[in-house]
Coordinates of C-alpha atoms and ligand atoms in Angstrom, one line a residue:
V1 CA 125.5 91.2 90.0
N2 CA 124.6 89.7 86.7
T3 CA 128.0 88.9 85.2
N4 CA 126.7 87.1 82.0
A5 CA 126.6 90.3 79.9
R6 CA 128.5 90.0 76.6
I7 CA 131.0 92.8 76.5
V8 CA 133.3 93.4 73.5
I9 CA 136.2 95.8 73.8
V10 CA 137.5 97.3 70.5
G11 CA 141.3 97.9 70.8
C12 CA 144.0 96.3 73.0
G13 CA 145.8 99.4 74.0
I14 CA 146.3 100.2 77.7
S15 CA 142.7 101.5 78.1
G16 CA 141.2 98.4 76.6
V17 CA 143.4 96.2 78.8
A18 CA 142.5 98.2 81.9
A19 CA 138.8 97.9 81.1
A20 CA 139.1 94.1 80.6
Q21 CA 141.1 93.6 83.8
R22 CA 138.5 95.5 85.9
L23 CA 135.6 93.6 84.4
V24 CA 137.2 90.2 84.7
K25 CA 138.1 91.0 88.3
A26 CA 134.4 92.0 89.0
G27 CA 133.4 88.5 87.7
F28 CA 132.3 89.2 84.2
H29 CA 133.2 86.2 82.2
N30 CA 131.9 87.1 78.7
V31 CA 134.5 89.7 78.0
R32 CA 136.6 89.8 74.9
I33 CA 139.0 92.2 73.2
V34 CA 139.2 92.6 69.5
E35 CA 142.4 94.1 68.3
A36 CA 143.4 95.2 64.7
T37 CA 147.1 94.4 65.0
A38 CA 149.1 91.4 66.1
R39 CA 150.1 92.9 69.4
S40 CA 148.8 94.5 72.6
G41 CA 149.8 97.9 73.8
G42 CA 148.8 100.2 71.0
R43 CA 150.8 103.5 71.5
I44 CA 152.8 101.8 74.3
K45 CA 155.4 100.1 72.1
T46 CA 158.9 99.1 73.2
G47 CA 161.5 98.3 70.6
R48 CA 165.3 97.8 70.3
L49 CA 168.0 100.0 68.9
G50 CA 171.1 97.8 68.8
N51 CA 171.3 96.3 72.3
N52 CA 169.2 99.0 73.8
I53 CA 165.6 98.8 74.9
V54 CA 163.9 102.0 73.5
E55 CA 160.4 103.4 73.5
I56 CA 158.7 104.0 70.1
G57 CA 155.6 105.4 71.7
A58 CA 154.9 106.5 75.3
N59 CA 158.1 107.5 77.0
W60 CA 157.6 108.6 80.6
I61 CA 155.3 108.3 83.5
H62 CA 154.1 111.9 83.7
G63 CA 153.8 112.8 87.4
P64 CA 154.8 109.6 89.1
S65 CA 153.2 110.0 92.5
E66 CA 150.4 108.5 94.7
E67 CA 147.5 109.7 92.6
N68 CA 148.9 108.3 89.3
P69 CA 147.6 104.8 88.6
V70 CA 150.4 104.0 86.2
Y71 CA 152.9 104.8 89.0
H72 CA 151.0 102.6 91.4
L73 CA 150.9 99.7 89.0
A74 CA 154.5 100.1 88.0
R75 CA 155.6 100.1 91.6
Q76 CA 153.4 97.1 92.4
Y77 CA 154.9 95.1 89.5
G78 CA 158.4 96.2 90.5
L79 CA 159.1 97.9 87.1
L80 CA 160.8 101.1 88.4
D81 CA 164.3 102.2 89.3
P82 CA 164.8 102.9 93.0
E83 CA 165.2 106.7 92.4
A84 CA 161.7 106.9 91.0
L85 CA 160.3 105.4 94.3
T86 CA 161.9 108.0 96.6
P87 CA 159.6 110.4 98.4
E88 CA 161.7 113.3 97.1
N89 CA 161.0 112.2 93.5
Q90 CA 157.3 111.9 94.1
A91 CA 157.1 115.3 95.8
M92 CA 158.8 117.3 93.0
D93 CA 156.1 119.3 91.3
V94 CA 157.4 120.1 87.9
G95 CA 154.2 121.3 86.2
G96 CA 154.6 119.0 83.2
H97 CA 158.1 120.4 82.4
P98 CA 160.9 118.6 84.2
P99 CA 163.9 120.8 85.0
W100 CA 166.3 119.1 82.6
V101 CA 169.8 120.4 82.2
P102 CA 170.0 121.8 78.7
N103 CA 172.8 122.2 76.1
I104 CA 171.8 124.7 73.4
F105 CA 173.5 124.8 70.0
S106 CA 172.8 127.3 67.2
S107 CA 172.7 127.0 63.4
S108 CA 176.0 128.8 63.1
G109 CA 177.7 125.9 64.8
R110 CA 178.1 127.4 68.3
K111 CA 177.3 126.0 71.7
L112 CA 175.4 128.9 73.4
N113 CA 175.8 130.0 76.9
V114 CA 172.6 128.9 78.6
E115 CA 172.7 131.8 81.2
D116 CA 172.5 134.3 78.3
L117 CA 169.3 132.8 77.2
Y118 CA 167.5 132.5 80.6
P119 CA 165.5 135.7 80.0
A120 CA 163.9 134.1 76.9
L121 CA 163.4 130.7 78.6
E122 CA 161.9 132.3 81.7
M123 CA 159.6 134.5 79.7
F124 CA 158.4 131.5 77.7
A125 CA 157.8 129.4 80.8
E126 CA 155.7 132.3 82.4
L127 CA 153.6 132.6 79.3
L128 CA 152.9 128.9 79.2
D129 CA 151.7 129.1 82.7
E130 CA 149.5 132.1 81.8
S131 CA 148.1 130.2 78.9
S132 CA 146.6 127.8 81.4
E133 CA 144.6 130.5 83.0
F134 CA 142.1 131.2 80.3
Q135 CA 140.0 128.2 81.0
S136 CA 136.2 128.8 81.1
R137 CA 136.6 132.4 80.0
G138 CA 137.7 131.5 76.4
G139 CA 140.9 133.0 75.2
E140 CA 139.7 136.4 74.0
P141 CA 141.1 138.2 72.2
W142 CA 143.4 135.3 71.2
T143 CA 142.0 132.0 70.0
N144 CA 145.1 130.0 70.3
V145 CA 148.3 129.6 72.4
G146 CA 150.7 130.5 69.5
D147 CA 149.1 133.9 69.0
F148 CA 148.9 134.6 72.7
I149 CA 152.6 133.8 73.3
R150 CA 153.8 135.7 70.2
S151 CA 151.9 138.9 71.1
K152 CA 152.9 138.8 74.8
V153 CA 156.6 138.2 73.9
Q154 CA 156.5 141.2 71.6
Q155 CA 154.9 143.3 74.2
R156 CA 157.2 142.2 77.1
A157 CA 160.4 142.3 74.9
A158 CA 159.6 145.9 74.0
E159 CA 159.5 146.7 77.7
K160 CA 162.2 144.5 79.2
W161 CA 164.7 144.0 76.4
K162 CA 164.7 147.5 75.0
D163 CA 168.3 148.2 75.9
I164 CA 169.6 144.9 74.6
D165 CA 171.6 144.8 71.4
G166 CA 169.9 143.6 68.2
T167 CA 171.9 140.3 67.9
T168 CA 171.1 139.2 71.4
R169 CA 167.4 140.2 71.1
S170 CA 167.2 138.3 67.8
L171 CA 168.8 135.2 69.3
R172 CA 166.3 135.3 72.2
L173 CA 163.4 135.4 69.8
S174 CA 164.9 132.4 67.9
V175 CA 164.9 130.6 71.2
I176 CA 161.2 131.4 71.5
S177 CA 160.7 129.7 68.1
N178 CA 162.6 126.6 69.5
M179 CA 160.4 126.6 72.6
L180 CA 157.2 126.7 70.5
K181 CA 158.5 123.6 68.6
V182 CA 159.1 121.9 71.9
E183 CA 155.5 122.6 72.8
C184 CA 154.3 121.2 69.5
S185 CA 155.9 118.0 70.5
V186 CA 154.6 118.1 74.0
N187 CA 151.1 118.8 72.9
G188 CA 151.1 116.6 69.8
A189 CA 150.1 119.5 67.6
H190 CA 151.3 120.8 64.2
S191 CA 151.6 124.3 65.5
M192 CA 150.8 126.1 68.8
D193 CA 148.5 128.2 66.6
E194 CA 146.2 125.1 66.5
V195 CA 146.0 124.6 70.3
G196 CA 143.0 126.4 71.7
L197 CA 143.8 129.0 74.4
G198 CA 140.4 128.6 76.1
A199 CA 140.9 124.9 76.7
Y200 CA 144.7 124.7 77.2
G201 CA 144.3 124.8 81.0
L202 CA 142.0 121.7 81.0
Y203 CA 145.1 119.5 81.0
K204 CA 146.2 118.8 84.6
T205 CA 149.6 117.6 85.8
L206 CA 150.4 115.5 88.8
P207 CA 153.4 115.9 91.1
G208 CA 156.5 113.7 90.6
L209 CA 159.5 113.9 88.5
D210 CA 158.8 112.1 85.2
C211 CA 160.5 108.7 85.1
T212 CA 160.9 105.8 82.6
F213 CA 160.6 102.0 82.6
P214 CA 164.1 100.5 82.6
G215 CA 162.7 97.3 81.1
G216 CA 160.4 99.0 78.7
Y217 CA 156.9 100.5 79.0
E218 CA 155.4 97.3 77.5
G219 CA 156.1 95.6 80.9
L220 CA 153.2 97.5 82.3
V221 CA 150.8 96.1 79.6
K222 CA 152.2 92.5 80.0
N223 CA 151.7 92.6 83.8
L224 CA 148.2 94.0 83.5
M225 CA 147.3 91.4 81.0
S226 CA 148.6 88.5 83.0
V227 CA 145.4 88.3 85.0
L228 CA 143.2 88.0 81.8
P229 CA 142.1 84.5 80.8
A230 CA 144.0 83.1 77.8
G231 CA 142.3 83.7 74.5
L232 CA 140.4 86.8 75.7
V233 CA 142.1 88.9 73.0
T234 CA 141.5 88.2 69.3
Y235 CA 144.5 89.7 67.4
S236 CA 144.7 90.8 63.8
Q237 CA 140.9 91.3 63.8
P238 CA 140.1 94.9 62.7
V239 CA 136.6 96.0 63.5
R240 CA 134.9 97.6 60.5
C241 CA 131.6 98.7 62.0
V242 CA 129.7 98.8 65.3
H243 CA 126.0 98.3 64.6
W244 CA 124.1 99.6 67.6
N245 CA 120.4 100.0 68.3
N246 CA 119.7 96.6 66.7
T247 CA 116.0 96.3 66.6
E248 CA 115.5 92.5 66.2
K249 CA 113.5 91.2 69.1
R250 CA 115.4 89.0 71.6
G251 CA 118.7 89.7 69.8
Y252 CA 121.6 91.5 71.2
P253 CA 121.5 95.3 70.9
V254 CA 125.0 95.6 69.3
T255 CA 126.8 93.7 66.5
V256 CA 130.5 94.2 66.0
E257 CA 131.3 93.6 62.3
C258 CA 135.0 92.7 61.6
D259 CA 136.9 93.3 58.4
D260 CA 136.9 89.6 57.6
G261 CA 133.1 89.5 57.8
N262 CA 133.0 88.0 61.3
K263 CA 130.1 89.3 63.3
I264 CA 130.1 89.4 67.1
A265 CA 126.9 90.0 69.0
A266 CA 127.1 92.0 72.3
D267 CA 125.2 93.7 75.0
H268 CA 127.9 96.3 75.3
V269 CA 130.9 97.5 73.3
I270 CA 133.7 99.6 74.7
V271 CA 135.3 101.5 71.8
T272 CA 139.0 102.5 72.6
V273 CA 140.3 103.4 69.1
P274 CA 142.5 106.5 69.0
L275 CA 140.9 109.9 68.2
G276 CA 142.9 110.0 65.0
Y277 CA 141.3 106.8 63.8
L278 CA 137.8 108.1 64.9
K279 CA 138.3 111.4 62.9
K280 CA 139.1 109.4 59.8
H281 CA 136.7 106.5 60.1
H282 CA 133.7 107.6 62.2
S283 CA 131.3 107.6 59.3
T284 CA 131.9 103.9 58.6
L285 CA 132.7 102.7 62.1
F286 CA 129.2 103.4 63.5
H287 CA 125.8 102.4 62.2
P288 CA 123.6 104.4 62.9
P289 CA 126.1 107.3 62.7
L290 CA 127.2 109.1 65.9
P291 CA 125.0 111.9 67.2
L292 CA 126.1 115.3 65.8
H293 CA 127.3 116.8 69.2
K294 CA 129.6 113.8 69.6
L295 CA 130.9 114.1 66.0
H296 CA 131.5 117.8 66.4
S297 CA 133.6 117.2 69.5
I298 CA 135.6 114.6 67.6
Q299 CA 136.3 117.2 65.0
R300 CA 137.1 120.1 67.4
L301 CA 139.6 118.1 69.5
G302 CA 143.0 118.0 67.9
F303 CA 145.1 114.9 67.2
G304 CA 148.5 115.8 65.8
T305 CA 151.7 113.9 65.2
N306 CA 154.8 113.7 67.4
N307 CA 157.5 111.3 66.3
K308 CA 160.8 110.2 67.7
I309 CA 164.1 109.8 65.8
L310 CA 166.4 107.7 68.0
V311 CA 170.1 108.0 67.3
E312 CA 173.0 106.2 68.7
F313 CA 176.6 107.5 68.7
D314 CA 180.0 106.0 69.5
S315 CA 180.8 108.9 71.8
P316 CA 178.8 111.9 73.2
W317 CA 179.0 115.4 71.7
W318 CA 177.0 116.8 74.6
D319 CA 178.0 117.6 78.2
T320 CA 178.0 114.7 80.7
D321 CA 175.2 116.2 82.8
C322 CA 173.2 117.3 79.8
E323 CA 169.6 115.9 79.7
V324 CA 168.1 117.8 76.7
I325 CA 169.7 119.4 73.6
H326 CA 168.0 122.4 71.9
L327 CA 168.8 123.3 68.3
V328 CA 168.2 127.0 67.7
W329 CA 167.9 128.4 64.1
E330 CA 169.3 131.9 64.1
D331 CA 167.1 132.8 61.1
E332 CA 164.0 132.1 63.1
D333 CA 163.5 135.3 65.1
A334 CA 159.9 135.7 63.9
M335 CA 158.7 133.2 66.6
V336 CA 157.7 130.5 64.2
D337 CA 156.9 126.8 64.7
Q338 CA 156.2 125.9 61.1
V339 CA 158.7 125.6 58.3
P340 CA 158.0 127.5 55.0
D341 CA 158.6 124.5 52.6
V342 CA 158.0 121.2 54.3
Q343 CA 159.8 119.0 51.7
R344 CA 162.9 121.1 51.8
Y345 CA 163.1 122.2 55.4
W346 CA 161.2 119.5 57.4
I347 CA 164.3 118.9 59.6
K348 CA 164.0 122.5 61.0
K349 CA 160.9 121.3 62.9
L350 CA 163.0 118.9 65.0
F351 CA 163.5 120.9 68.2
G352 CA 166.3 118.8 69.5
F353 CA 167.0 115.7 71.5
T354 CA 166.5 114.2 75.0
V355 CA 169.4 112.2 76.3
L356 CA 168.6 108.6 77.3
K357 CA 169.9 108.1 80.9
P358 CA 171.7 106.5 82.6
T359 CA 174.6 106.3 80.2
E360 CA 175.8 103.0 81.8
R361 CA 172.5 101.4 80.6
Y362 CA 172.1 103.1 77.2
G363 CA 175.5 104.2 76.0
H364 CA 175.2 107.3 73.9
V365 CA 171.6 107.4 72.6
L366 CA 169.6 110.5 71.9
C367 CA 165.9 110.8 71.2
G368 CA 165.0 113.5 68.6
W369 CA 161.5 114.9 68.7
I370 CA 159.7 116.2 65.6
A371 CA 156.0 117.2 65.5
G372 CA 153.5 118.3 62.9
H373 CA 153.2 118.1 59.1
E374 CA 157.0 118.1 58.9
S375 CA 157.0 115.0 61.0
E376 CA 154.3 113.4 58.8
Y377 CA 156.5 114.1 55.8
M378 CA 159.6 112.7 57.5
E379 CA 157.6 109.4 57.9
T380 CA 157.4 109.0 54.1
L381 CA 161.2 109.3 53.6
P382 CA 163.5 106.2 53.5
E383 CA 165.3 105.8 56.8
Q384 CA 168.6 106.5 55.1
E385 CA 167.4 109.9 54.0
V386 CA 166.3 110.7 57.6
S387 CA 169.7 109.5 58.9
H388 CA 171.5 111.7 56.4
A389 CA 169.4 114.8 57.3
V390 CA 170.0 114.2 61.0
T391 CA 173.7 113.8 60.5
Q392 CA 174.0 117.0 58.5
L393 CA 172.0 118.8 61.1
I394 CA 174.2 117.7 64.0
R395 CA 177.4 118.5 62.0
R396 CA 176.1 122.0 61.3
F397 CA 175.0 122.8 64.8
T398 CA 178.1 121.4 66.5
G399 CA 180.5 122.6 63.8
N400 CA 182.0 119.1 63.9
P401 CA 182.0 117.6 60.4
T402 CA 183.1 114.1 61.6
I403 CA 180.1 113.2 63.8
T404 CA 178.4 110.1 62.4
P405 CA 175.5 108.2 64.1
R406 CA 176.1 104.5 64.6
R407 CA 172.4 103.6 64.2
I408 CA 169.1 105.4 63.8
M409 CA 165.4 104.5 64.1
R410 CA 162.2 106.6 63.8
S411 CA 158.6 106.2 64.7
Q412 CA 155.8 106.6 62.1
W413 CA 152.7 107.2 64.1
F414 CA 150.8 109.2 61.5
H415 CA 151.0 106.5 58.9
D416 CA 150.1 103.8 61.4
P417 CA 146.6 102.9 60.0
W418 CA 145.2 102.2 63.5
T419 CA 146.4 105.4 65.2
C420 CA 146.6 108.1 62.5
G421 CA 148.7 110.5 64.6
S422 CA 150.1 110.6 68.1
Y423 CA 147.8 112.0 70.8
T424 CA 145.1 114.5 71.7
H425 CA 145.3 118.2 72.3
P426 CA 142.5 120.7 72.7
G427 CA 141.9 122.4 69.4
K428 CA 140.7 126.0 68.8
G429 CA 137.2 126.5 70.1
C430 CA 137.4 123.4 72.4
S431 CA 135.9 123.4 75.9
A432 CA 135.4 120.9 78.7
Q433 CA 132.1 119.9 77.1
D434 CA 133.9 118.3 74.2
L435 CA 135.7 115.8 76.5
Q436 CA 132.4 115.2 78.2
N437 CA 130.8 114.5 74.8
M438 CA 133.7 112.1 73.9
M439 CA 133.0 109.9 76.9
E440 CA 129.2 109.9 76.7
P441 CA 127.8 106.4 76.0
L442 CA 125.3 105.6 73.3
P443 CA 122.4 105.8 73.1
T444 CA 122.3 109.1 74.9
K445 CA 120.0 109.4 77.9
S446 CA 116.9 110.8 76.1
S447 CA 116.5 107.6 74.1
Q448 CA 114.2 104.7 75.1
S449 CA 116.4 101.9 73.8
Q450 CA 118.7 99.6 75.8
P451 CA 121.2 101.7 77.8
L452 CA 125.0 101.6 77.5
Q453 CA 125.3 99.9 74.2
V454 CA 128.4 101.7 73.1
L455 CA 130.9 103.1 75.7
F456 CA 134.0 105.1 74.9
A457 CA 137.4 104.9 76.6
G458 CA 140.9 105.9 75.5
E459 CA 143.1 108.8 76.3
A460 CA 141.0 111.2 74.2
T461 CA 138.0 110.7 76.6
H462 CA 139.7 111.8 79.8
P463 CA 138.6 115.3 80.9
C464 CA 142.1 116.4 82.2
Y465 CA 144.6 113.6 81.6
F466 CA 144.1 113.2 77.8
S467 CA 147.3 112.5 75.9
T468 CA 148.7 110.3 78.6
V469 CA 148.9 106.6 79.6
H470 CA 147.5 107.3 83.1
G471 CA 144.6 109.1 81.5
A472 CA 144.0 106.1 79.2
V473 CA 144.1 103.6 82.2
L474 CA 141.6 105.7 84.1
T475 CA 139.2 105.8 81.2
G476 CA 139.3 102.0 80.8
W477 CA 138.5 101.6 84.5
R478 CA 135.8 104.3 84.3
E479 CA 133.9 102.5 81.6
A480 CA 134.3 99.1 83.3
D481 CA 132.9 100.7 86.5
R482 CA 130.0 102.2 84.5
L483 CA 129.0 98.7 83.5
I484 CA 129.7 97.2 86.9
S485 CA 127.5 99.7 88.7
H486 CA 124.8 99.4 86.0
Y487 CA 124.6 95.7 86.7
S488 CA 124.8 96.1 90.5
S489 CA 122.0 98.6 90.5
S490 CA 119.8 96.7 88.0
S491 CA 120.3 93.5 89.9
S492 CA 119.5 95.3 93.2
S493 CA 116.4 96.8 91.6
E494 CA 115.4 93.4 90.4
L495 CA 115.8 92.1 93.9
T496 CA 113.7 94.9 95.3
M497 CA 111.0 94.1 92.8
S498 CA 110.9 90.4 93.5
Ligands
LIG1 C1 152.4 109.2 78.6 C2 154.5 109.7 77.5 N1 154.6 110.1 75.1 C3 154.9 109.6 72.8 C4 154.4 109.1 71.5 C5 153.1 108.7 71.4 C6 152.3 108.7 72.6 N2 152.0 109.2 75.0 P1 146.0 103.0 72.0 O1 146.2 103.7 70.7 O2 147.2 102.6 72.7 O3 145.1 101.7 71.8 C7 144.1 101.7 70.8 C8 144.1 100.3 70.2 O4 143.0 100.2 69.2 C9 145.3 100.0 69.4 O5 145.9 98.8 69.8 C10 144.9 99.9 67.9 O6 145.6 99.0 67.1 C11 143.4 99.5 68.1 N3 142.5 99.7 67.0 C12 142.4 100.9 66.3 N4 141.5 100.7 65.3 C13 140.9 99.5 65.5 C14 139.9 98.8 64.8 N5 139.2 99.3 63.8 N6 139.6 97.5 65.2 C15 140.3 97.0 66.3 N7 141.3 97.6 66.9 C16 141.6 98.9 66.5 N8 151.8 109.1 77.3 O7 151.8 109.0 79.6 N9 153.8 109.4 78.6 O8 155.7 109.9 77.7 C17 153.9 109.7 76.3 C18 154.1 109.6 73.9 C19 155.3 109.1 70.4 C20 152.6 108.1 70.2 C21 152.8 109.2 73.8 C22 152.5 109.4 76.2 C23 150.5 108.9 74.9 C24 150.2 107.5 75.3 O9 150.9 106.6 74.5 C25 148.7 107.3 75.0 O10 147.9 108.3 75.6 C26 148.1 105.9 75.4 O11 149.0 104.8 75.2 C27 146.8 105.6 74.7 O12 146.2 104.4 75.1 P2 144.8 104.1 74.5 O13 144.4 102.8 75.0 O14 143.9 105.2 74.6 O15 145.0 104.0 72.9 C28 146.8 121.3 76.9 C29 147.9 120.5 77.1 C30 148.7 119.7 77.3 C31 149.8 119.0 77.4 N10 149.7 117.7 77.1 C32 150.9 117.0 77.0 C33 151.1 116.0 78.0 C34 152.2 115.2 77.6 C35 151.9 114.1 76.6 N11 153.1 113.5 76.3 C36 153.3 112.6 75.6 C37 154.6 112.4 75.4 C38 155.2 111.3 75.1 C39 156.5 111.7 74.7

């Protein structure tokens, strides 16, 4: 294998690190990573709230079981709690929605009886499952998940809930609105009306009950990086433009131009920048520009915002066994997941909180979730204003005017200039072909020029695990393997020729 090839990786998120680790292990010694910020990890970002280790980006290992590379690595590095390692934990197939114990509060300051709301929760869960079944036959007559769910709930409520009193029916429909907001957060979308029904089923889940990293998700990045030679990453070095198809004879086919004017010649570049960044900067990031089919897929795929608002309390106002808190607005029986006036009502988009467990480790810390344009607006407000809005919200829903958070912290992924949002979802009109186009290297096959000049990794390029850390890892390995097998086969053909 010819291991002299010069390979530049743009971005030191987990996909870039995974690609570098694989290439270095295969013996490539001219590998470097160029990263815009001063740190590794990208959307894996561990911070502190008081004495607590908290996640600002990725939170869970989704589906921690044998097939999940993140689970494998985390286990190998000794980063998980014993419960996560049990066979029972790995065998639980939760379909992407862990069966967390809920507490449900309403906007009139009542804690609702969860059993009364089961019919709505169950109907919603069924419809989400059905939304996955449209793959490859489009979503006709619906284009998006939001429309599909609304029309089906209307139909089924008319049949099944016809003898139910108006107040209960209205409350159940308000619960559907809350569940739509949950899905906006899960999918990283402004509204479920923006998530394509035809492609919703592309996303695949793995078995295993979602678990966290007690010492922080960044431990995964650090361990994976420990095998890389010192100095392999250049930090605070944003890439401005990838010039490919360079025509000068005997030169390298690609030049990576940095913001400070630095130019790096390469045989291959692996681009791992987030889809949000690509959407915004594709026209200046590539010269010559991307082929149209690739560009159209970048535009069709969705990249929305999902942010966290972490809040610490002196004492809990939720049940001891509670794992998730839902806040149901009683005036939202129209099954809506967007607020009418973002500046005034942005806080209504926050679906509720997940509870950081175990309590012995975290104390009383909640993680609030808010997606969409409302979340992007929240990012522009001073932290104090966010804190005030959250305090008022909790006081209203609990009916307890004395609850006061001790500390608060929020993420701002939309205004992060190197991310421009949170993660990928299939937009309206998307199909499996769009994810294939995302991962296709440049130049495309028909071209006569040097192959594999620009390769693409990152969560948005995984055909079924997009939006996740395990998806990102697999794409880094995939592109490294593409180069490794390219050089194995070209050296073997050289051998055959000689
Ligand atoms: C997961 C989870 N999780 C919450 C929140 C967020 C995300 N994810 P990176 O961005 O990391 O790296 C790119 C680098 O490039 C970066 O360092 C940049 O600085 C750099 N760069 C950019 N421009 C550059 C330039 N010009 N020059 C040089 N460098 C440049 N995933 O598994 N579990 O719990 C969550 C969550 C708030 C923001 C998440 C979660 C997503 C992961 O964080 C993400 O996929 C990977 O970290 C990305 O790694 P990367 O290397 O690709 O990019 C249909 C349907 C489906 C349902 N889907 C839902 C599934 C659930 C998804 N859930 C996510 C949930 C949470 C809560």
